[in-house]
Amino acid sequence: AQSVTQPDIHITVSEGASLELRCNYSYGATPYLFWYVQSPGQGLQLLLKYFSGDTLVQGIKGFEAEFKRSQSSFNLRKPSVHWSDAAEYFCAVERGATLGRLYFGRGTQLTVWP
Amino acid sequence: GAGVSQSPSNKVTEKGKDVELRCDPISGHTALYWYRQSLGQGLEFLIYFQGNSAPDKSGLPSDRFSAERTGGSVSTLTIQRTQQEDSAVYLCASSPAGDTEAFFGQGTRLTVV
């Protein structure tokens, strides 16, 4: 069965530290890949997406993600975290069978210490 | 409108009652999606509309759940005879034709007591 795994339920980092959030997927082919962020009481905001081409994609708010086919991974990174980055982060894939239908990971809650 | 709008933002209902949740997508977006976010299940796909038709309703959890879309715009998700396990945040998203980037609303938090 297809699945999206975010192995870290909760991550805590200090402000200014680097961040990496992990995401692995299990599909036969390369799906479309997304990272979304959700602040408390808010909907989901798209940070970045990967469809094809360059495996390192840049997103909003200084985030980037790298697609590694050999590892079936799409990890999200930020070199220096800001207190406003505290939120829940969701990795998602779209397989193309239903355009836009997303399969989400369970999310990683990010806490930022001042 | 500027974004996807959902109403109400919060809904408390008694077990057994019917509820209707509304979604106003971004103007011109032909695709519309409903998702459910709950503590136990995470984010789950419910149904997808292209225009007014629903080619994929495979995520609806039971026949108590239904959805419609009229005029290629507003969509209503109806839950009949609500149960406590229906308590969740219901998220709506829309996207332009031929584009997989979905824009999400802020959701409706449903609490069944």
PDB file of C-alpha atoms in Angstrom:
ATOM      1  CA  ALA A   1       0.000   0.000   0.000  1.00  0.00           C
ATOM      2  CA  GLN A   2       1.153   3.473  -0.712  1.00  0.00           C
ATOM      3  CA  SER A   3       2.330   5.454   2.284  1.00  0.00           C
ATOM      4  CA  VAL A   4       4.069   8.610   3.310  1.00  0.00           C
ATOM      5  CA  THR A   5       6.221   8.415   6.405  1.00  0.00           C
ATOM      6  CA  GLN A   6       7.382  11.257   8.553  1.00  0.00           C
ATOM      7  CA  PRO A   7       9.408   9.456  11.209  1.00  0.00           C
ATOM      8  CA  ASP A   8       9.715  12.406  13.571  1.00  0.00           C
ATOM      9  CA  ILE A   9       6.509  13.307  15.383  1.00  0.00           C
ATOM     10  CA  HIS A  10       8.054  16.238  17.239  1.00  0.00           C
ATOM     11  CA  ILE A  11      11.307  18.142  16.734  1.00  0.00           C
ATOM     12  CA  THR A  12      12.702  20.903  18.912  1.00  0.00           C
ATOM     13  CA  VAL A  13      15.434  23.242  17.706  1.00  0.00           C
ATOM     14  CA  SER A  14      16.948  26.484  18.912  1.00  0.00           C
ATOM     15  CA  GLU A  15      16.374  29.641  16.959  1.00  0.00           C
ATOM     16  CA  GLY A  16      19.154  30.057  14.412  1.00  0.00           C
ATOM     17  CA  ALA A  17      19.910  26.360  14.238  1.00  0.00           C
ATOM     18  CA  SER A  18      19.565  24.344  11.063  1.00  0.00           C
ATOM     19  CA  LEU A  19      16.571  22.095  10.465  1.00  0.00           C
ATOM     20  CA  GLU A  20      15.893  18.929   8.547  1.00  0.00           C
ATOM     21  CA  LEU A  21      12.497  17.229   8.497  1.00  0.00           C
ATOM     22  CA  ARG A  22      12.395  13.767   7.036  1.00  0.00           C
ATOM     23  CA  CYS A  23       9.895  12.309   4.601  1.00  0.00           C
ATOM     24  CA  ASN A  24       9.877   8.932   2.906  1.00  0.00           C
ATOM     25  CA  TYR A  25       7.304   7.576   0.496  1.00  0.00           C
ATOM     26  CA  SER A  26       6.559   4.173  -0.912  1.00  0.00           C
ATOM     27  CA  TYR A  27       5.295   4.118  -4.472  1.00  0.00           C
ATOM     28  CA  GLY A  28       6.356   2.311  -7.598  1.00  0.00           C
ATOM     29  CA  ALA A  29       6.997   5.437  -9.590  1.00  0.00           C
ATOM     30  CA  THR A  30       8.094   8.915  -8.666  1.00  0.00           C
ATOM     31  CA  PRO A  31       5.068  10.827  -7.497  1.00  0.00           C
ATOM     32  CA  TYR A  32       4.633  14.547  -7.251  1.00  0.00           C
ATOM     33  CA  LEU A  33       5.953  15.664  -3.859  1.00  0.00           C
ATOM     34  CA  PHE A  34       4.913  18.508  -1.602  1.00  0.00           C
ATOM     35  CA  TRP A  35       5.619  20.064   1.758  1.00  0.00           C
ATOM     36  CA  TYR A  36       2.885  21.986   3.548  1.00  0.00           C
ATOM     37  CA  VAL A  37       2.985  23.953   6.788  1.00  0.00           C
ATOM     38  CA  GLN A  38       0.093  24.432   9.190  1.00  0.00           C
ATOM     39  CA  SER A  39       0.100  27.027  11.951  1.00  0.00           C
ATOM     40  CA  PRO A  40      -2.351  26.630  14.852  1.00  0.00           C
ATOM     41  CA  GLY A  41      -5.927  27.217  13.734  1.00  0.00           C
ATOM     42  CA  GLN A  42      -4.848  27.745  10.156  1.00  0.00           C
ATOM     43  CA  GLY A  43      -5.186  25.825   6.946  1.00  0.00           C
ATOM     44  CA  LEU A  44      -2.321  24.295   5.037  1.00  0.00           C
ATOM     45  CA  GLN A  45       0.121  26.501   3.200  1.00  0.00           C
ATOM     46  CA  LEU A  46       2.278  25.111   0.407  1.00  0.00           C
ATOM     47  CA  LEU A  47       6.003  25.530   1.077  1.00  0.00           C
ATOM     48  CA  LEU A  48       7.344  23.858  -2.038  1.00  0.00           C
ATOM     49  CA  LYS A  49       6.746  21.111  -4.565  1.00  0.00           C
ATOM     50  CA  TYR A  50       8.690  18.759  -6.794  1.00  0.00           C
ATOM     51  CA  PHE A  51       7.390  17.466 -10.102  1.00  0.00           C
ATOM     52  CA  SER A  52      10.534  16.738 -12.116  1.00  0.00           C
ATOM     53  CA  GLY A  53      13.902  18.156 -13.059  1.00  0.00           C
ATOM     54  CA  ASP A  54      16.334  19.601 -10.556  1.00  0.00           C
ATOM     55  CA  THR A  55      16.131  17.493  -7.424  1.00  0.00           C
ATOM     56  CA  LEU A  56      16.794  20.440  -5.116  1.00  0.00           C
ATOM     57  CA  VAL A  57      13.772  22.705  -4.961  1.00  0.00           C
ATOM     58  CA  GLN A  58      13.474  26.071  -3.318  1.00  0.00           C
ATOM     59  CA  GLY A  59      10.353  27.172  -1.542  1.00  0.00           C
ATOM     60  CA  ILE A  60       8.960  30.049   0.419  1.00  0.00           C
ATOM     61  CA  LYS A  61      10.216  31.272   3.780  1.00  0.00           C
ATOM     62  CA  GLY A  62      13.768  30.080   3.062  1.00  0.00           C
ATOM     63  CA  PHE A  63      12.905  26.385   2.917  1.00  0.00           C
ATOM     64  CA  GLU A  64      14.313  23.900   0.454  1.00  0.00           C
ATOM     65  CA  ALA A  65      13.854  20.194  -0.139  1.00  0.00           C
ATOM     66  CA  GLU A  66      15.856  17.539  -1.891  1.00  0.00           C
ATOM     67  CA  PHE A  67      14.352  14.609  -3.762  1.00  0.00           C
ATOM     68  CA  LYS A  68      16.455  11.450  -3.594  1.00  0.00           C
ATOM     69  CA  ARG A  69      15.038   8.732  -5.795  1.00  0.00           C
ATOM     70  CA  SER A  70      17.376   6.046  -4.458  1.00  0.00           C
ATOM     71  CA  GLN A  71      16.139   6.664  -0.925  1.00  0.00           C
ATOM     72  CA  SER A  72      12.519   7.490  -1.798  1.00  0.00           C
ATOM     73  CA  SER A  73      12.975  10.594   0.296  1.00  0.00           C
ATOM     74  CA  PHE A  74      12.015  14.240   0.097  1.00  0.00           C
ATOM     75  CA  ASN A  75      13.527  15.908   3.149  1.00  0.00           C
ATOM     76  CA  LEU A  76      12.809  19.512   4.028  1.00  0.00           C
ATOM     77  CA  ARG A  77      15.634  21.781   5.176  1.00  0.00           C
ATOM     78  CA  LYS A  78      16.231  25.279   6.420  1.00  0.00           C
ATOM     79  CA  PRO A  79      19.695  26.601   7.286  1.00  0.00           C
ATOM     80  CA  SER A  80      18.587  28.911  10.085  1.00  0.00           C
ATOM     81  CA  VAL A  81      15.266  28.531  11.862  1.00  0.00           C
ATOM     82  CA  HIS A  82      13.228  31.501  13.043  1.00  0.00           C
ATOM     83  CA  TRP A  83      10.799  31.448  15.973  1.00  0.00           C
ATOM     84  CA  SER A  84       7.958  32.031  13.497  1.00  0.00           C
ATOM     85  CA  ASP A  85       8.712  28.674  11.850  1.00  0.00           C
ATOM     86  CA  ALA A  86       7.144  26.862  14.796  1.00  0.00           C
ATOM     87  CA  ALA A  87       4.248  24.948  13.255  1.00  0.00           C
ATOM     88  CA  GLU A  88       3.297  21.511  11.997  1.00  0.00           C
ATOM     89  CA  TYR A  89       4.818  20.341   8.746  1.00  0.00           C
ATOM     90  CA  PHE A  90       3.251  17.820   6.400  1.00  0.00           C
ATOM     91  CA  CYS A  91       4.835  15.933   3.560  1.00  0.00           C
ATOM     92  CA  ALA A  92       2.446  14.848   0.821  1.00  0.00           C
ATOM     93  CA  VAL A  93       2.516  12.953  -2.437  1.00  0.00           C
ATOM     94  CA  GLU A  94       0.223  12.969  -5.436  1.00  0.00           C
ATOM     95  CA  ARG A  95       0.268   9.943  -7.639  1.00  0.00           C
ATOM     96  CA  GLY A  96      -1.557  11.333 -10.614  1.00  0.00           C
ATOM     97  CA  ALA A  97      -4.451   8.897 -10.596  1.00  0.00           C
ATOM     98  CA  THR A  98      -6.631  11.702  -9.311  1.00  0.00           C
ATOM     99  CA  LEU A  99      -5.073  15.004 -10.166  1.00  0.00           C
ATOM    100  CA  GLY A 100      -4.470  16.884  -6.973  1.00  0.00           C
ATOM    101  CA  ARG A 101      -5.459  14.094  -4.606  1.00  0.00           C
ATOM    102  CA  LEU A 102      -2.852  14.189  -1.891  1.00  0.00           C
ATOM    103  CA  TYR A 103      -1.656  11.479   0.467  1.00  0.00           C
ATOM    104  CA  PHE A 104      -0.250  13.049   3.612  1.00  0.00           C
ATOM    105  CA  GLY A 105       2.249  11.972   6.201  1.00  0.00           C
ATOM    106  CA  ARG A 106       1.220  12.217   9.841  1.00  0.00           C
ATOM    107  CA  GLY A 107       3.075  15.477  10.286  1.00  0.00           C
ATOM    108  CA  THR A 108       6.046  16.742  12.285  1.00  0.00           C
ATOM    109  CA  GLN A 109       5.467  19.313  14.994  1.00  0.00           C
ATOM    110  CA  LEU A 110       8.300  21.840  15.159  1.00  0.00           C
ATOM    111  CA  THR A 111       9.048  23.731  18.368  1.00  0.00           C
ATOM    112  CA  VAL A 112      11.568  26.560  18.274  1.00  0.00           C
ATOM    113  CA  TRP A 113      13.357  27.647  21.437  1.00  0.00           C
ATOM    114  CA  PRO A 114      14.428  31.275  21.693  1.00  0.00           C
TER     115      PRO A 114
ATOM    116  CA  GLY B   1     -12.374  35.720  -3.365  1.00  0.00           C
ATOM    117  CA  ALA B   2      -8.770  35.944  -2.325  1.00  0.00           C
ATOM    118  CA  GLY B   3      -8.627  32.454  -0.897  1.00  0.00           C
ATOM    119  CA  VAL B   4     -10.633  29.364  -0.117  1.00  0.00           C
ATOM    120  CA  SER B   5     -13.337  30.233   2.368  1.00  0.00           C
ATOM    121  CA  GLN B   6     -15.004  27.727   4.667  1.00  0.00           C
ATOM    122  CA  SER B   7     -17.972  28.167   6.937  1.00  0.00           C
ATOM    123  CA  PRO B   8     -18.677  27.834   9.723  1.00  0.00           C
ATOM    124  CA  SER B   9     -15.223  27.945  11.264  1.00  0.00           C
ATOM    125  CA  ASN B  10     -16.500  26.002  14.263  1.00  0.00           C
ATOM    126  CA  LYS B  11     -19.533  23.789  14.671  1.00  0.00           C
ATOM    127  CA  VAL B  12     -20.736  21.966  17.741  1.00  0.00           C
ATOM    128  CA  THR B  13     -23.567  19.548  17.172  1.00  0.00           C
ATOM    129  CA  GLU B  14     -25.371  16.862  19.078  1.00  0.00           C
ATOM    130  CA  LYS B  15     -24.886  13.255  18.197  1.00  0.00           C
ATOM    131  CA  GLY B  16     -27.473  12.136  15.664  1.00  0.00           C
ATOM    132  CA  LYS B  17     -27.997  15.569  14.108  1.00  0.00           C
ATOM    133  CA  ASP B  18     -27.163  16.429  10.503  1.00  0.00           C
ATOM    134  CA  VAL B  19     -24.581  19.084   9.647  1.00  0.00           C
ATOM    135  CA  GLU B  20     -23.642  20.965   6.516  1.00  0.00           C
ATOM    136  CA  LEU B  21     -20.192  22.393   5.900  1.00  0.00           C
ATOM    137  CA  ARG B  22     -19.633  24.931   3.175  1.00  0.00           C
ATOM    138  CA  CYS B  23     -16.655  25.647   0.959  1.00  0.00           C
ATOM    139  CA  ASP B  24     -16.196  28.610  -1.374  1.00  0.00           C
ATOM    140  CA  PRO B  25     -13.210  27.876  -3.618  1.00  0.00           C
ATOM    141  CA  ILE B  26     -10.981  30.411  -5.269  1.00  0.00           C
ATOM    142  CA  SER B  27     -12.789  31.940  -8.224  1.00  0.00           C
ATOM    143  CA  GLY B  28     -12.046  30.080 -11.431  1.00  0.00           C
ATOM    144  CA  HIS B  29     -10.696  26.961  -9.764  1.00  0.00           C
ATOM    145  CA  THR B  30     -12.361  23.954 -11.343  1.00  0.00           C
ATOM    146  CA  ALA B  31     -11.039  21.299  -8.973  1.00  0.00           C
ATOM    147  CA  LEU B  32     -12.227  21.084  -5.387  1.00  0.00           C
ATOM    148  CA  TYR B  33     -11.235  18.656  -2.642  1.00  0.00           C
ATOM    149  CA  TRP B  34     -12.449  17.804   0.820  1.00  0.00           C
ATOM    150  CA  TYR B  35     -10.096  16.402   3.444  1.00  0.00           C
ATOM    151  CA  ARG B  36     -10.586  15.462   7.077  1.00  0.00           C
ATOM    152  CA  GLN B  37      -7.973  16.017   9.748  1.00  0.00           C
ATOM    153  CA  SER B  38      -8.301  14.124  12.989  1.00  0.00           C
ATOM    154  CA  LEU B  39      -5.938  13.159  15.763  1.00  0.00           C
ATOM    155  CA  GLY B  40      -6.247   9.475  15.162  1.00  0.00           C
ATOM    156  CA  GLN B  41      -6.178   9.410  11.369  1.00  0.00           C
ATOM    157  CA  GLY B  42      -4.168  12.446  10.298  1.00  0.00           C
ATOM    158  CA  LEU B  43      -5.154  14.075   7.007  1.00  0.00           C
ATOM    159  CA  GLU B  44      -7.502  11.946   4.937  1.00  0.00           C
ATOM    160  CA  PHE B  45      -8.871  12.569   1.465  1.00  0.00           C
ATOM    161  CA  LEU B  46     -12.657  12.482   1.282  1.00  0.00           C
ATOM    162  CA  ILE B  47     -13.835  13.530  -2.170  1.00  0.00           C
ATOM    163  CA  TYR B  48     -12.745  15.340  -5.317  1.00  0.00           C
ATOM    164  CA  PHE B  49     -14.829  17.465  -7.668  1.00  0.00           C
ATOM    165  CA  GLN B  50     -13.985  18.481 -11.195  1.00  0.00           C
ATOM    166  CA  GLY B  51     -16.584  21.054 -12.062  1.00  0.00           C
ATOM    167  CA  ASN B  52     -19.836  19.781 -10.612  1.00  0.00           C
ATOM    168  CA  SER B  53     -19.073  16.100 -10.930  1.00  0.00           C
ATOM    169  CA  ALA B  54     -17.250  13.941  -8.418  1.00  0.00           C
ATOM    170  CA  PRO B  55     -15.056  11.432 -10.240  1.00  0.00           C
ATOM    171  CA  ASP B  56     -13.435  10.317  -7.010  1.00  0.00           C
ATOM    172  CA  LYS B  57     -15.488   9.921  -3.869  1.00  0.00           C
ATOM    173  CA  SER B  58     -13.568   6.930  -2.632  1.00  0.00           C
ATOM    174  CA  GLY B  59     -12.517   8.592   0.597  1.00  0.00           C
ATOM    175  CA  LEU B  60     -15.999   9.149   2.012  1.00  0.00           C
ATOM    176  CA  PRO B  61     -15.990   7.015   5.180  1.00  0.00           C
ATOM    177  CA  SER B  62     -19.634   5.961   5.141  1.00  0.00           C
ATOM    178  CA  ASP B  63     -22.943   6.578   3.397  1.00  0.00           C
ATOM    179  CA  ARG B  64     -23.699   9.192   6.072  1.00  0.00           C
ATOM    180  CA  PHE B  65     -21.281  11.449   4.226  1.00  0.00           C
ATOM    181  CA  SER B  66     -22.220  13.171   0.987  1.00  0.00           C
ATOM    182  CA  ALA B  67     -21.106  16.208  -0.920  1.00  0.00           C
ATOM    183  CA  GLU B  68     -22.294  18.282  -3.803  1.00  0.00           C
ATOM    184  CA  ARG B  69     -21.026  21.170  -5.832  1.00  0.00           C
ATOM    185  CA  THR B  70     -23.174  23.584  -7.739  1.00  0.00           C
ATOM    186  CA  GLY B  71     -22.336  26.030 -10.502  1.00  0.00           C
ATOM    187  CA  GLY B  72     -18.780  24.776 -10.516  1.00  0.00           C
ATOM    188  CA  SER B  73     -18.208  26.820  -7.404  1.00  0.00           C
ATOM    189  CA  VAL B  74     -19.592  26.346  -3.890  1.00  0.00           C
ATOM    190  CA  SER B  75     -19.489  22.897  -2.361  1.00  0.00           C
ATOM    191  CA  THR B  76     -21.372  21.511   0.606  1.00  0.00           C
ATOM    192  CA  LEU B  77     -20.285  18.508   2.644  1.00  0.00           C
ATOM    193  CA  THR B  78     -23.183  16.951   4.527  1.00  0.00           C
ATOM    194  CA  ILE B  79     -22.850  14.534   7.399  1.00  0.00           C
ATOM    195  CA  GLN B  80     -26.062  12.825   8.442  1.00  0.00           C
ATOM    196  CA  ARG B  81     -26.727  11.359  11.870  1.00  0.00           C
ATOM    197  CA  THR B  82     -23.403  12.596  13.196  1.00  0.00           C
ATOM    198  CA  GLN B  83     -21.346  10.367  15.453  1.00  0.00           C
ATOM    199  CA  GLN B  84     -18.625  11.306  17.909  1.00  0.00           C
ATOM    200  CA  GLU B  85     -15.983   9.834  15.633  1.00  0.00           C
ATOM    201  CA  ASP B  86     -16.953  12.445  13.046  1.00  0.00           C
ATOM    202  CA  SER B  87     -15.356  15.104  15.243  1.00  0.00           C
ATOM    203  CA  ALA B  88     -12.463  16.519  13.221  1.00  0.00           C
ATOM    204  CA  VAL B  89     -11.335  19.488  11.197  1.00  0.00           C
ATOM    205  CA  TYR B  90     -12.754  19.391   7.690  1.00  0.00           C
ATOM    206  CA  LEU B  91     -10.516  21.088   5.152  1.00  0.00           C
ATOM    207  CA  CYS B  92     -11.448  22.187   1.677  1.00  0.00           C
ATOM    208  CA  ALA B  93      -8.956  22.887  -1.101  1.00  0.00           C
ATOM    209  CA  SER B  94      -9.204  24.064  -4.680  1.00  0.00           C
ATOM    210  CA  SER B  95      -6.893  24.169  -7.661  1.00  0.00           C
ATOM    211  CA  PRO B  96      -6.969  25.485 -11.195  1.00  0.00           C
ATOM    212  CA  ALA B  97      -7.618  23.113 -14.077  1.00  0.00           C
ATOM    213  CA  GLY B  98      -4.603  21.001 -14.928  1.00  0.00           C
ATOM    214  CA  ASP B  99      -2.618  22.148 -11.918  1.00  0.00           C
ATOM    215  CA  THR B 100      -1.845  19.979  -8.948  1.00  0.00           C
ATOM    216  CA  GLU B 101      -1.153  22.794  -6.515  1.00  0.00           C
ATOM    217  CA  ALA B 102      -4.035  22.851  -4.072  1.00  0.00           C
ATOM    218  CA  PHE B 103      -4.902  25.901  -1.993  1.00  0.00           C
ATOM    219  CA  PHE B 104      -6.458  25.117   1.361  1.00  0.00           C
ATOM    220  CA  GLY B 105      -9.065  26.890   3.426  1.00  0.00           C
ATOM    221  CA  GLN B 106      -8.755  27.288   7.175  1.00  0.00           C
ATOM    222  CA  GLY B 107     -11.123  24.448   7.847  1.00  0.00           C
ATOM    223  CA  THR B 108     -14.259  23.813   9.848  1.00  0.00           C
ATOM    224  CA  ARG B 109     -13.749  22.310  13.277  1.00  0.00           C
ATOM    225  CA  LEU B 110     -16.637  19.945  13.944  1.00  0.00           C
ATOM    226  CA  THR B 111     -17.305  18.722  17.444  1.00  0.00           C
ATOM    227  CA  VAL B 112     -19.993  16.115  18.012  1.00  0.00           C
ATOM    228  CA  VAL B 113     -21.179  15.941  21.613  1.00  0.00           C
TER     229      VAL B 113
END
